CSV table of C-alpha atoms in Angstrom, one decimal:
chain,number,residue,atom,x,y,z
A,143,MET,CA,172.8,-0.8,-138.1
A,144,ILE,CA,171.5,-0.8,-134.5
A,145,THR,CA,170.2,2.5,-133.3
A,146,GLN,CA,168.8,1.5,-129.9
A,147,GLN,CA,170.4,2.6,-126.6
A,148,PHE,CA,169.7,0.3,-123.7
A,149,GLU,CA,170.4,0.9,-120.0
A,150,GLY,CA,172.5,-2.2,-119.3
A,151,SER,CA,171.9,-5.5,-121.1
A,152,PHE,CA,172.7,-9.1,-121.5
A,153,VAL,CA,173.8,-10.0,-125.0
A,154,ALA,CA,173.9,-13.6,-126.4
A,155,LEU,CA,176.4,-13.9,-129.3
A,156,GLY,CA,176.5,-16.5,-132.1
A,157,THR,CA,175.2,-17.4,-135.5
A,158,PHE,CA,171.8,-18.4,-134.3
A,159,ASP,CA,170.7,-20.0,-137.6
A,160,GLY,CA,168.3,-22.6,-136.3
A,161,LEU,CA,167.8,-21.9,-132.6
A,162,HIS,CA,168.7,-25.4,-131.6
A,163,MET,CA,169.6,-26.8,-128.2
A,164,GLY,CA,173.2,-25.4,-128.4
A,165,HIS,CA,171.9,-22.0,-129.2
A,166,LYS,CA,169.3,-22.2,-126.4
A,167,ALA,CA,172.1,-22.9,-123.9
A,168,VAL,CA,173.9,-19.7,-124.9
A,169,ILE,CA,170.8,-17.5,-125.2
A,170,THR,CA,169.4,-18.6,-121.8
A,171,ALA,CA,172.7,-18.5,-120.0
A,172,GLU,CA,172.1,-15.3,-118.1
A,173,LYS,CA,169.9,-15.7,-115.0
A,174,SER,CA,170.3,-12.2,-113.6
A,175,GLN,CA,167.8,-9.4,-114.4
A,176,TYR,CA,169.0,-6.8,-116.8
A,177,GLU,CA,166.9,-4.1,-118.4
A,178,ARG,CA,167.3,-5.9,-121.7
A,179,LYS,CA,168.1,-9.5,-122.6
A,180,ILE,CA,169.2,-9.6,-126.2
A,181,ALA,CA,170.0,-12.2,-128.8
A,182,LEU,CA,172.2,-10.5,-131.4
A,183,MET,CA,170.9,-11.9,-134.8
A,184,PHE,CA,171.9,-11.4,-138.4
A,185,ILE,CA,169.5,-10.2,-141.1
A,186,GLN,CA,171.3,-12.5,-143.5
A,187,HIS,CA,173.6,-15.5,-142.7
A,188,PRO,CA,177.3,-14.5,-142.5
A,189,GLN,CA,178.1,-16.9,-145.3
A,190,SER,CA,175.7,-14.9,-147.6
A,191,LYS,CA,178.7,-12.6,-148.2
A,192,ASN,CA,180.4,-15.4,-150.1
A,193,GLY,CA,177.2,-16.6,-151.7
A,194,GLU,CA,177.2,-19.8,-149.6
A,195,ALA,CA,174.4,-19.2,-147.1
A,196,PRO,CA,172.9,-22.5,-145.9
A,197,CYS,CA,169.2,-23.2,-146.0
A,198,ARG,CA,167.0,-21.9,-143.2
A,199,LEU,CA,165.7,-24.3,-140.5
A,200,ILE,CA,163.0,-22.0,-139.2
A,201,THR,CA,160.8,-19.3,-140.7
A,202,PRO,CA,161.3,-15.6,-139.6
A,203,GLN,CA,158.0,-15.7,-137.7
A,204,GLN,CA,158.9,-18.8,-135.8
A,205,GLU,CA,162.4,-17.4,-135.0
A,206,ARG,CA,160.9,-14.4,-133.2
A,207,GLU,CA,158.4,-16.5,-131.3
A,208,ILE,CA,161.0,-18.9,-130.1
A,209,LEU,CA,163.3,-16.1,-128.9
A,210,PHE,CA,160.6,-14.3,-127.0
A,211,SER,CA,159.6,-17.7,-125.4
A,212,TRP,CA,163.2,-18.0,-124.2
A,213,GLY,CA,163.0,-14.5,-122.6
A,214,VAL,CA,165.1,-12.5,-125.0
A,215,GLU,CA,164.4,-10.1,-127.7
A,216,PRO,CA,166.1,-10.2,-131.1
A,217,VAL,CA,168.2,-7.3,-132.3
A,218,TYR,CA,169.1,-7.7,-135.9
A,219,LEU,CA,172.4,-6.7,-137.5
A,220,ASP,CA,173.3,-6.4,-141.2
A,221,PHE,CA,176.4,-8.6,-141.3
A,222,THR,CA,177.9,-6.6,-144.1
A,223,GLU,CA,178.1,-3.6,-141.8
A,224,ILE,CA,180.3,-5.4,-139.2
A,225,SER,CA,182.2,-7.9,-141.3
A,226,ASP,CA,185.2,-5.6,-141.7
A,227,MET,CA,185.4,-4.6,-138.0
A,228,SER,CA,188.3,-5.9,-135.9
A,229,PRO,CA,187.3,-7.8,-132.7
A,230,THR,CA,188.0,-4.7,-130.6
A,231,GLU,CA,186.0,-2.5,-132.9
A,232,PHE,CA,183.0,-4.9,-132.7
A,233,VAL,CA,183.1,-5.0,-128.9
A,234,ASP,CA,183.4,-1.3,-128.5
A,235,THR,CA,181.1,-0.1,-131.3
A,236,ILE,CA,178.3,-2.7,-131.0
A,237,LEU,CA,178.4,-4.3,-127.6
A,238,VAL,CA,179.5,-1.3,-125.5
A,239,ASP,CA,178.4,1.8,-127.4
A,240,LYS,CA,175.2,0.5,-128.9
A,241,LEU,CA,174.0,-2.1,-126.5
A,242,ASN,CA,175.6,-1.1,-123.2
A,243,ALA,CA,176.4,-4.8,-122.6
A,244,LYS,CA,177.1,-5.7,-119.0
A,245,SER,CA,177.0,-9.5,-119.5
A,246,ILE,CA,177.7,-11.6,-122.6
A,247,ALA,CA,177.4,-15.2,-123.4
A,248,CYS,CA,178.8,-17.2,-126.3
A,249,GLY,CA,179.5,-20.8,-127.3
A,250,PHE,CA,182.8,-22.5,-126.9
A,251,ASN,CA,183.7,-22.2,-130.6
A,252,TYR,CA,182.6,-18.6,-131.1
A,253,ARG,CA,184.6,-16.5,-133.5
A,254,PHE,CA,184.1,-12.8,-134.5
A,255,GLY,CA,185.8,-9.8,-136.2
A,256,LYS,CA,187.2,-9.4,-139.6
A,257,GLY,CA,188.2,-12.8,-141.1
A,258,ALA,CA,186.9,-14.4,-137.9
A,259,GLU,CA,190.2,-13.5,-136.3
A,260,GLY,CA,188.7,-13.2,-132.8
A,261,ASP,CA,188.0,-16.3,-130.6
A,262,VAL,CA,186.8,-17.0,-127.1
A,263,ASN,CA,190.2,-16.1,-125.6
A,264,THR,CA,190.1,-12.7,-127.5
A,265,LEU,CA,186.6,-12.0,-126.2
A,266,MET,CA,187.7,-12.9,-122.6
A,267,THR,CA,190.5,-10.4,-122.7
A,268,LEU,CA,188.3,-7.6,-124.2
A,269,CYS,CA,185.5,-8.2,-121.7
A,270,ALA,CA,187.9,-8.2,-118.7
A,271,GLU,CA,189.4,-4.9,-119.8
A,272,ARG,CA,185.9,-3.4,-120.0
A,273,GLU,CA,184.5,-5.1,-116.9
A,274,ILE,CA,181.9,-7.1,-118.8
A,275,LYS,CA,180.9,-10.4,-117.5
A,276,LEU,CA,181.5,-13.3,-120.0
A,277,THR,CA,179.9,-16.7,-119.9
A,278,VAL,CA,181.3,-19.3,-122.3
A,279,VAL,CA,178.9,-22.2,-122.8
A,280,ASP,CA,180.3,-25.7,-123.4
A,281,LYS,CA,179.1,-27.8,-126.3
A,282,ILE,CA,175.8,-29.6,-126.2
A,283,GLU,CA,176.0,-33.1,-127.7
A,284,TYR,CA,173.7,-35.5,-129.4
A,285,ASN,CA,175.0,-39.0,-130.1
A,286,ASP,CA,178.4,-38.0,-128.8
A,287,GLU,CA,178.9,-35.2,-131.3
A,288,PRO,CA,178.2,-31.4,-130.9
A,289,VAL,CA,174.7,-30.3,-131.9
A,290,SER,CA,175.0,-28.1,-135.0
A,291,SER,CA,172.8,-26.5,-137.6
A,292,THR,CA,174.7,-28.5,-140.2
A,293,ARG,CA,173.8,-31.8,-138.6
A,294,ILE,CA,170.2,-30.8,-138.3
A,295,ARG,CA,170.0,-29.8,-141.9
A,296,GLU,CA,171.4,-33.2,-142.8
A,297,ALA,CA,168.8,-34.9,-140.6
A,298,VAL,CA,166.0,-33.0,-142.2
A,299,ARG,CA,167.4,-33.6,-145.7
A,300,THR,CA,167.4,-37.4,-145.1
A,301,GLY,CA,164.0,-37.5,-143.3
A,302,ASP,CA,165.4,-38.3,-139.8
A,303,MET,CA,162.9,-36.2,-137.9
A,304,LYS,CA,163.6,-37.9,-134.6
A,305,ALA,CA,167.3,-36.7,-134.8
A,306,ALA,CA,166.2,-33.3,-135.9
A,307,ARG,CA,163.8,-33.0,-133.0
A,308,ALA,CA,166.4,-34.1,-130.5
A,309,MET,CA,168.9,-31.5,-131.6
A,310,LEU,CA,166.4,-28.7,-132.1
A,311,GLY,CA,164.6,-29.4,-128.9
A,312,ARG,CA,161.3,-29.2,-130.8
A,313,TYR,CA,159.7,-30.6,-133.9
A,314,PHE,CA,161.0,-29.4,-137.2
A,315,SER,CA,158.2,-27.2,-138.6
A,316,TYR,CA,157.2,-24.4,-141.0
A,317,ASP,CA,154.3,-22.0,-141.4
A,318,PHE,CA,154.1,-21.0,-145.0
A,319,GLU,CA,151.0,-19.4,-146.6
A,320,VAL,CA,148.3,-21.8,-147.8
A,321,LEU,CA,147.8,-21.4,-151.5
A,322,HIS,CA,145.4,-22.9,-154.0
A,323,GLY,CA,146.3,-26.2,-155.6
A,324,ASP,CA,144.4,-28.3,-158.1
A,325,GLU,CA,142.2,-29.7,-155.3
A,326,ARG,CA,143.2,-33.3,-156.3
A,327,GLY,CA,143.2,-34.3,-152.7
A,328,ARG,CA,139.5,-33.4,-152.3
A,329,VAL,CA,138.7,-35.5,-155.3
A,330,LEU,CA,140.6,-38.4,-153.7
A,331,GLY,CA,138.6,-38.1,-150.5
A,332,SER,CA,141.5,-36.5,-148.5
A,333,PRO,CA,141.5,-32.7,-148.8
A,334,THR,CA,144.9,-31.1,-148.1
A,335,ILE,CA,146.4,-27.6,-147.6
A,336,ASN,CA,149.2,-26.7,-150.0
A,337,GLN,CA,152.2,-24.8,-148.7
A,338,PHE,CA,155.2,-24.1,-151.0
A,339,PHE,CA,158.8,-24.0,-149.6
A,340,THR,CA,160.8,-20.8,-150.1
A,341,HIS,CA,164.0,-21.1,-152.0
A,342,ASP,CA,166.1,-20.6,-148.9
A,343,PHE,CA,164.4,-23.1,-146.7
A,344,GLN,CA,165.6,-26.7,-145.9
A,345,VAL,CA,163.2,-29.0,-147.7
A,346,PRO,CA,162.8,-32.4,-146.0
A,347,GLU,CA,163.4,-35.6,-147.8
A,348,PHE,CA,160.5,-36.3,-150.1
A,349,GLY,CA,157.9,-38.6,-148.6
A,350,VAL,CA,154.9,-38.9,-146.2
A,351,TYR,CA,155.2,-37.8,-142.6
A,352,ALA,CA,153.1,-38.1,-139.5
A,353,SER,CA,152.6,-34.5,-138.4
A,354,PHE,CA,150.7,-32.1,-136.2
A,355,THR,CA,149.2,-28.9,-137.5
A,356,ASP,CA,148.5,-25.8,-135.5
A,357,VAL,CA,145.3,-23.9,-136.7
A,358,ASP,CA,144.6,-20.8,-134.7
A,359,GLY,CA,146.3,-22.3,-131.6
A,360,LYS,CA,144.5,-25.6,-131.8
A,361,ILE,CA,146.7,-28.7,-132.5
A,362,TYR,CA,145.3,-31.3,-134.9
A,363,PRO,CA,146.8,-34.7,-135.9
A,364,SER,CA,147.7,-34.7,-139.6
A,365,VAL,CA,149.6,-36.4,-142.3
A,366,THR,CA,151.9,-34.5,-144.7
A,367,ASN,CA,153.3,-35.3,-148.1
A,368,VAL,CA,156.5,-33.5,-149.1
A,369,GLY,CA,157.5,-33.7,-152.7
A,370,VAL,CA,156.5,-33.2,-156.3
A,371,ARG,CA,153.6,-35.7,-156.5
A,372,PRO,CA,155.0,-38.0,-159.2
A,373,THR,CA,151.7,-39.9,-159.7
A,374,ILE,CA,150.0,-36.8,-160.8
A,375,GLY,CA,152.9,-35.4,-162.7
A,376,ASN,CA,154.2,-32.2,-161.0
A,377,SER,CA,157.7,-30.8,-160.5
A,378,GLU,CA,157.0,-28.1,-157.9
A,379,LYS,CA,158.2,-28.9,-154.4
A,380,ARG,CA,155.4,-28.5,-151.9
A,381,SER,CA,154.0,-29.7,-148.6
A,382,GLU,CA,150.4,-31.1,-148.7
A,383,THR,CA,148.8,-31.7,-145.4
A,384,ASN,CA,145.6,-33.5,-144.6
A,385,ILE,CA,144.5,-32.1,-141.3
A,386,ILE,CA,142.4,-34.8,-139.5
A,387,GLY,CA,139.3,-33.4,-137.9
A,388,TYR,CA,139.4,-30.0,-139.6
A,389,ASN,CA,137.3,-28.9,-142.6
A,390,GLY,CA,137.7,-25.1,-142.7
A,391,ASP,CA,139.1,-22.8,-145.3
A,392,LEU,CA,142.8,-21.9,-144.6
A,393,TYR,CA,143.6,-20.1,-147.9
A,394,GLY,CA,145.8,-17.1,-147.3
A,395,GLN,CA,146.6,-18.2,-143.7
A,396,TYR,CA,149.8,-19.5,-142.1
A,397,PRO,CA,149.1,-22.7,-140.2
A,398,ARG,CA,152.2,-24.3,-138.7
A,399,VAL,CA,153.0,-27.9,-139.7
A,400,PHE,CA,155.2,-30.0,-137.4
A,401,LEU,CA,156.8,-33.1,-138.9
A,402,VAL,CA,157.0,-35.9,-136.4
A,403,GLU,CA,158.2,-39.0,-138.2
A,404,LYS,CA,158.5,-40.3,-141.7
A,405,VAL,CA,155.9,-42.9,-142.7
A,406,ARG,CA,157.3,-43.8,-146.1
A,407,GLY,CA,159.3,-42.4,-149.1
A,408,GLU,CA,157.8,-40.7,-152.1
A,409,LYS,CA,156.4,-43.2,-154.6
A,410,ALA,CA,154.7,-43.0,-158.0
A,411,PHE,CA,151.5,-45.1,-158.2
A,412,GLY,CA,150.1,-46.8,-161.2
A,413,SER,CA,146.7,-45.3,-160.9
A,414,LEU,CA,144.7,-42.8,-158.8
A,415,ASP,CA,142.9,-45.7,-157.2
A,416,GLU,CA,146.2,-47.1,-155.9
A,417,LEU,CA,147.1,-43.6,-154.7
A,418,ARG,CA,143.8,-43.3,-152.9
A,419,GLU,CA,144.3,-46.6,-151.1
A,420,SER,CA,147.8,-45.5,-150.0
A,421,ILE,CA,146.5,-42.2,-148.7
A,422,PHE,CA,144.2,-43.9,-146.3
A,423,ALA,CA,146.8,-46.5,-145.2
A,424,ASP,CA,149.3,-43.6,-144.6
A,425,ARG,CA,146.8,-41.8,-142.5
A,426,GLU,CA,146.3,-44.8,-140.3
A,427,LYS,CA,150.0,-45.3,-139.8
A,428,ALA,CA,150.4,-41.6,-139.0
A,429,LEU,CA,147.6,-41.7,-136.4
A,430,ASN,CA,149.3,-44.7,-134.7
A,431,ILE,CA,152.6,-42.8,-134.6
A,432,LEU,CA,151.0,-39.7,-133.2
A,433,LYS,CA,149.2,-41.6,-130.4
A,434,GLY,CA,152.5,-42.0,-128.7
A,435,GLU,CA,153.5,-38.3,-129.0
A,436,ASN,CA,153.3,-35.7,-126.3
A,437,PHE,CA,153.0,-32.5,-128.3
A,438,CYS,CA,155.2,-29.6,-127.3
A,439,GLU,CA,155.9,-26.6,-129.6
A,440,PHE,CA,159.1,-25.2,-128.2
């Protein structure tokens, strides 16, 4: 439970489980200067209570970096500690007593309180009674439908990185630890870094992607294979990235890989020679895609 006491604050409310363009509109809604600008976050997704938590779209490290780049600090709540609070209890206990909220922003479809019984109209009434400013942010659309984490997960799941980027407002990316593999890529003339997806992270559609990789703040063009390497015979989902122009040792480090566009789907080749030829062809295609990209992290 929150223990901080702040002298007047702006609080952004929502289930910010991806920090997409709709979330950004809510989180950056307040233009005034308060002592604190806060994004109220959950340690675990609210649906975890029912065992139905969706896959993550960002890693914890990236989540914090994005929030600070938007000018807010994350304050994390354990959802199980507030899930049985009534809307009034939540406003008084968390927003007023703990955070001393003077201004609040939420999305048009925000719900809160036990059983999600409170909605925007409920919050309007509660804020008016407590003289708290409330900003309700309208929906942000992509292709005539509201941007949502569910739509982004589907775009990532099907390899549509352009749609994912449009809704996220940035490239879909991850920064998992680099672990040792079997160094097959080095043998094939294309050394790669191996990163393994956590069980709760949204794995992209298997295939080869044009990508960028951030190594210690320097951005390199790269080509990334996501999958299980059917030619070699492996069943462990991983990301293998060939960083073009970089030859250092990244074991134990957390470089960030940004997926730009899918080059092709996963394919089993008849021989390692065929695989080697495809690797170099994929790299050329990826480089051609990346030439037209103006890299921007957030």
